CSV table of C-alpha atoms in Angstrom, one decimal:
chain,number,residue,atom,x,y,z
A,1,UNK,CA,1.2,170.7,92.4
A,2,UNK,CA,3.8,173.6,91.8
A,3,UNK,CA,5.1,174.6,88.2
A,4,UNK,CA,8.3,175.6,87.7
A,5,UNK,CA,9.5,179.1,87.9
A,6,UNK,CA,10.6,178.5,83.8
A,7,UNK,CA,7.4,177.7,83.2
A,8,UNK,CA,5.4,179.6,84.8
A,9,UNK,CA,8.3,182.1,82.5
A,10,UNK,CA,6.8,180.8,79.6
A,11,UNK,CA,2.9,181.7,80.8
A,12,UNK,CA,3.1,184.6,81.4
A,13,UNK,CA,6.1,185.0,77.8
A,14,UNK,CA,2.9,184.2,76.6
A,15,UNK,CA,0.5,186.7,78.1
A,16,UNK,CA,3.5,189.3,77.3
A,17,UNK,CA,1.9,189.5,73.4
A,18,UNK,CA,-1.3,190.6,74.2
A,19,UNK,CA,-0.3,194.1,74.9
A,20,UNK,CA,0.5,196.3,77.8
A,21,UNK,CA,-2.2,196.2,81.2
A,22,UNK,CA,-3.8,199.6,81.1
A,23,UNK,CA,-6.4,198.5,83.9
A,24,UNK,CA,-6.5,200.7,87.1
A,25,UNK,CA,-6.9,197.0,88.3
A,26,UNK,CA,-4.3,197.7,91.7
A,27,UNK,CA,-4.3,201.7,91.5
A,28,UNK,CA,-6.6,202.2,94.7
A,29,UNK,CA,-4.9,199.9,96.3
A,30,UNK,CA,-1.4,200.9,96.1
A,31,UNK,CA,-1.9,204.6,96.7
A,32,UNK,CA,-3.9,203.7,100.0
A,33,UNK,CA,-0.6,201.4,100.5
A,34,UNK,CA,1.5,205.1,99.7
A,35,UNK,CA,0.0,207.2,102.6
A,36,UNK,CA,1.6,204.8,104.6
A,37,UNK,CA,5.1,205.6,103.4
A,38,UNK,CA,6.9,208.7,105.3
A,39,UNK,CA,10.1,208.6,102.8
A,40,UNK,CA,9.1,208.4,99.5
A,41,UNK,CA,12.4,207.2,97.3
A,42,UNK,CA,13.5,203.6,96.2
A,43,UNK,CA,10.6,201.3,96.1
A,44,UNK,CA,10.5,197.7,94.1
A,45,UNK,CA,8.4,196.4,92.2
A,46,UNK,CA,8.3,192.7,91.9
A,47,UNK,CA,6.6,190.8,89.6
A,48,UNK,CA,7.1,194.4,87.7
A,49,UNK,CA,5.7,192.9,84.1
A,50,UNK,CA,5.1,195.2,81.1
A,51,UNK,CA,5.9,198.3,84.3
A,52,UNK,CA,1.6,199.3,84.5
A,53,UNK,CA,2.1,200.4,88.3
A,54,UNK,CA,6.0,201.9,86.9
A,55,UNK,CA,3.8,206.1,86.8
A,56,UNK,CA,1.4,206.1,89.5
A,57,UNK,CA,4.4,205.0,91.6
A,58,UNK,CA,6.6,207.5,89.6
A,59,UNK,CA,4.0,210.6,89.8
A,60,UNK,CA,4.7,210.0,94.6
A,61,UNK,CA,8.6,210.5,93.5
A,62,UNK,CA,9.9,207.2,93.8
A,63,UNK,CA,12.7,205.1,91.8
A,64,UNK,CA,12.0,202.1,90.4
A,65,UNK,CA,13.9,199.0,90.8
A,66,UNK,CA,11.4,197.1,88.7
A,67,UNK,CA,11.6,192.9,89.5
A,68,UNK,CA,10.2,190.4,87.3
A,69,UNK,CA,11.2,186.1,86.1
A,70,UNK,CA,9.7,187.0,82.0
A,71,UNK,CA,11.8,188.2,79.7
A,72,UNK,CA,9.4,189.3,77.2
A,73,UNK,CA,8.0,191.5,80.4
A,74,UNK,CA,10.8,193.2,80.8
A,75,UNK,CA,11.7,193.7,77.6
A,76,UNK,CA,8.2,195.3,77.4
A,77,UNK,CA,8.5,197.3,81.2
A,78,UNK,CA,12.2,198.5,79.7
A,79,UNK,CA,10.1,200.4,76.5
A,80,UNK,CA,7.9,202.2,78.6
A,81,UNK,CA,10.4,203.1,81.2
A,82,UNK,CA,14.4,203.1,80.8
A,83,UNK,CA,15.3,205.6,83.3
A,84,UNK,CA,13.9,202.2,86.2
A,85,UNK,CA,16.3,199.6,86.9
A,86,UNK,CA,15.2,196.7,85.7
A,87,UNK,CA,16.0,193.1,86.5
A,88,UNK,CA,15.6,190.2,85.2
A,89,UNK,CA,15.4,187.1,88.0
A,90,UNK,CA,13.4,185.1,90.2
A,91,UNK,CA,12.4,186.2,93.9
A,92,UNK,CA,13.2,183.1,95.4
A,93,UNK,CA,16.7,183.5,93.8
A,94,UNK,CA,17.6,187.1,93.6
A,95,UNK,CA,19.0,189.3,96.7
A,96,UNK,CA,17.9,192.3,97.3
A,97,UNK,CA,20.6,195.4,96.1
A,98,UNK,CA,19.9,196.9,99.1
A,99,UNK,CA,16.3,198.4,101.3
A,100,UNK,CA,13.5,199.3,99.8
A,101,UNK,CA,11.5,202.4,101.1
A,102,UNK,CA,8.1,200.3,99.1
A,103,UNK,CA,7.7,196.7,98.2
A,104,UNK,CA,5.1,195.9,95.5
A,105,UNK,CA,4.1,192.7,95.1
A,106,UNK,CA,0.9,193.0,93.5
A,107,UNK,CA,-0.6,189.5,92.1
A,108,UNK,CA,3.0,188.1,91.8
A,109,UNK,CA,4.4,186.5,94.9
A,110,UNK,CA,1.2,183.7,95.2
A,111,UNK,CA,3.1,181.6,91.8
A,112,UNK,CA,5.7,182.0,94.5
A,113,UNK,CA,6.1,177.0,95.3
A,114,UNK,CA,4.2,177.4,98.8
A,115,UNK,CA,7.6,175.8,100.2
A,116,UNK,CA,9.2,178.6,99.7
A,117,UNK,CA,6.3,180.9,100.0
A,118,UNK,CA,7.7,182.1,103.7
A,119,UNK,CA,11.1,182.9,102.9
A,120,UNK,CA,9.9,185.0,99.4
A,121,UNK,CA,7.6,187.4,102.0
A,122,UNK,CA,10.2,187.2,104.8
A,123,UNK,CA,13.3,188.2,102.5
A,124,UNK,CA,10.6,191.2,101.5
A,125,UNK,CA,10.5,192.7,105.5
A,126,UNK,CA,14.2,192.2,105.7
A,127,UNK,CA,14.4,194.3,102.5
A,128,UNK,CA,12.1,196.9,103.8
A,129,UNK,CA,13.9,200.2,105.4
A,130,UNK,CA,13.2,201.4,109.5
A,131,UNK,CA,9.6,202.8,108.3
A,132,UNK,CA,8.9,201.4,105.2
A,133,UNK,CA,6.3,199.7,103.8
A,134,UNK,CA,5.5,196.2,102.1
A,135,UNK,CA,1.8,196.1,99.6
A,136,UNK,CA,1.2,192.4,98.3
A,137,UNK,CA,-1.7,190.3,97.3
A,138,UNK,CA,-2.2,186.6,99.0
A,139,UNK,CA,-5.0,184.1,99.0
A,140,UNK,CA,-7.4,184.5,101.6
A,141,UNK,CA,-7.4,181.3,102.6
A,142,UNK,CA,-7.6,180.5,106.4
A,143,UNK,CA,-4.7,177.2,106.0
A,144,UNK,CA,-1.4,176.9,103.5
A,145,UNK,CA,-3.3,176.0,100.1
A,146,UNK,CA,-1.5,175.6,96.3
A,147,UNK,CA,-4.1,174.6,93.3
A,148,UNK,CA,-3.2,175.2,89.5
A,149,UNK,CA,-5.7,176.6,86.6
A,150,UNK,CA,-6.2,178.3,83.5
A,151,UNK,CA,-8.3,181.3,83.5
A,152,UNK,CA,-6.1,183.3,82.6
A,153,UNK,CA,-5.2,181.2,79.6
A,154,UNK,CA,-2.0,178.8,80.2
A,155,UNK,CA,-1.7,177.3,83.2
A,156,UNK,CA,-0.6,179.5,86.5
A,157,UNK,CA,0.1,178.2,89.3
A,158,UNK,CA,-1.0,179.9,92.9
A,159,UNK,CA,-0.5,179.3,96.7
A,160,UNK,CA,-0.8,180.8,100.0
A,161,UNK,CA,0.4,180.7,103.5
A,162,UNK,CA,-3.2,181.1,104.5
A,163,UNK,CA,-4.0,184.5,106.3
A,164,UNK,CA,-3.1,183.4,109.9
A,165,UNK,CA,0.1,182.3,108.4
A,166,UNK,CA,0.9,185.7,106.8
A,167,UNK,CA,0.3,188.2,109.6
A,168,UNK,CA,2.3,185.6,111.9
A,169,UNK,CA,5.2,185.6,109.4
A,170,UNK,CA,4.8,189.9,108.2
A,171,UNK,CA,5.4,189.6,112.8
A,172,UNK,CA,8.4,187.5,113.1
A,173,UNK,CA,10.4,189.7,110.3
A,174,UNK,CA,9.6,193.3,112.7
A,175,UNK,CA,6.0,194.1,110.2
A,176,UNK,CA,2.9,195.6,111.4
A,177,UNK,CA,0.0,194.8,109.4
A,178,UNK,CA,-1.8,198.4,108.5
A,179,UNK,CA,-4.8,196.9,106.4
A,180,UNK,CA,-6.4,193.0,105.6
A,181,UNK,CA,-9.2,194.0,103.1
A,182,UNK,CA,-10.7,190.9,101.0
A,183,UNK,CA,-10.8,193.1,97.9
A,184,UNK,CA,-13.1,190.9,96.1
A,185,UNK,CA,-15.2,189.1,97.7
A,186,UNK,CA,-16.4,186.2,97.6
A,187,UNK,CA,-13.5,185.8,95.5
A,188,UNK,CA,-10.2,184.8,98.3
A,189,UNK,CA,-8.2,187.3,97.0
A,190,UNK,CA,-6.9,189.6,100.1
A,191,UNK,CA,-4.4,192.0,99.7
A,192,UNK,CA,-2.2,193.4,102.7
A,193,UNK,CA,0.3,196.6,103.8
A,194,UNK,CA,2.6,196.4,105.8
A,195,UNK,CA,4.8,198.2,107.5
A,196,UNK,CA,8.6,197.7,109.1
A,197,UNK,CA,8.4,198.9,112.3
């Protein structure tokens, strides 16, 4: 059922030509996560897309690294944010070059195949500096789940470990859940803020 990284790239490349997303979606949640960050040094934006969250991160004084599997999205982000360090890579294969004070994975890592979800979440926990904060979105199911659909137009794949397993992986990764919210209820969309102990 899962899509290959190349298939996900093709879908996002098709979305890139729709123009820059200027909506404020996710900004309030990112602001809530930033409130937990003590050292506003370097942030990693996983699945940065066109870089739409980077201005908000810049306003807080963060230096930004961005990562995306879509070359079209990275090209748009590079045009908008020439000061950011941008990486065209798949989070499943990419090794974080440093530890981060904040990692944002807004509506991105849920495209990772279900079989690789735990390893990716563990990698992000490992990539946090002491006291660092991770904010990400996931499916708010009770058990692991995956699905494929085309609500955005191109085909997309989504997977989730489910809330209980997600919290377990965070704890095993040395992180404490600071906030979990079904922010689009009754849609099973949650965002999570976790902090490295």
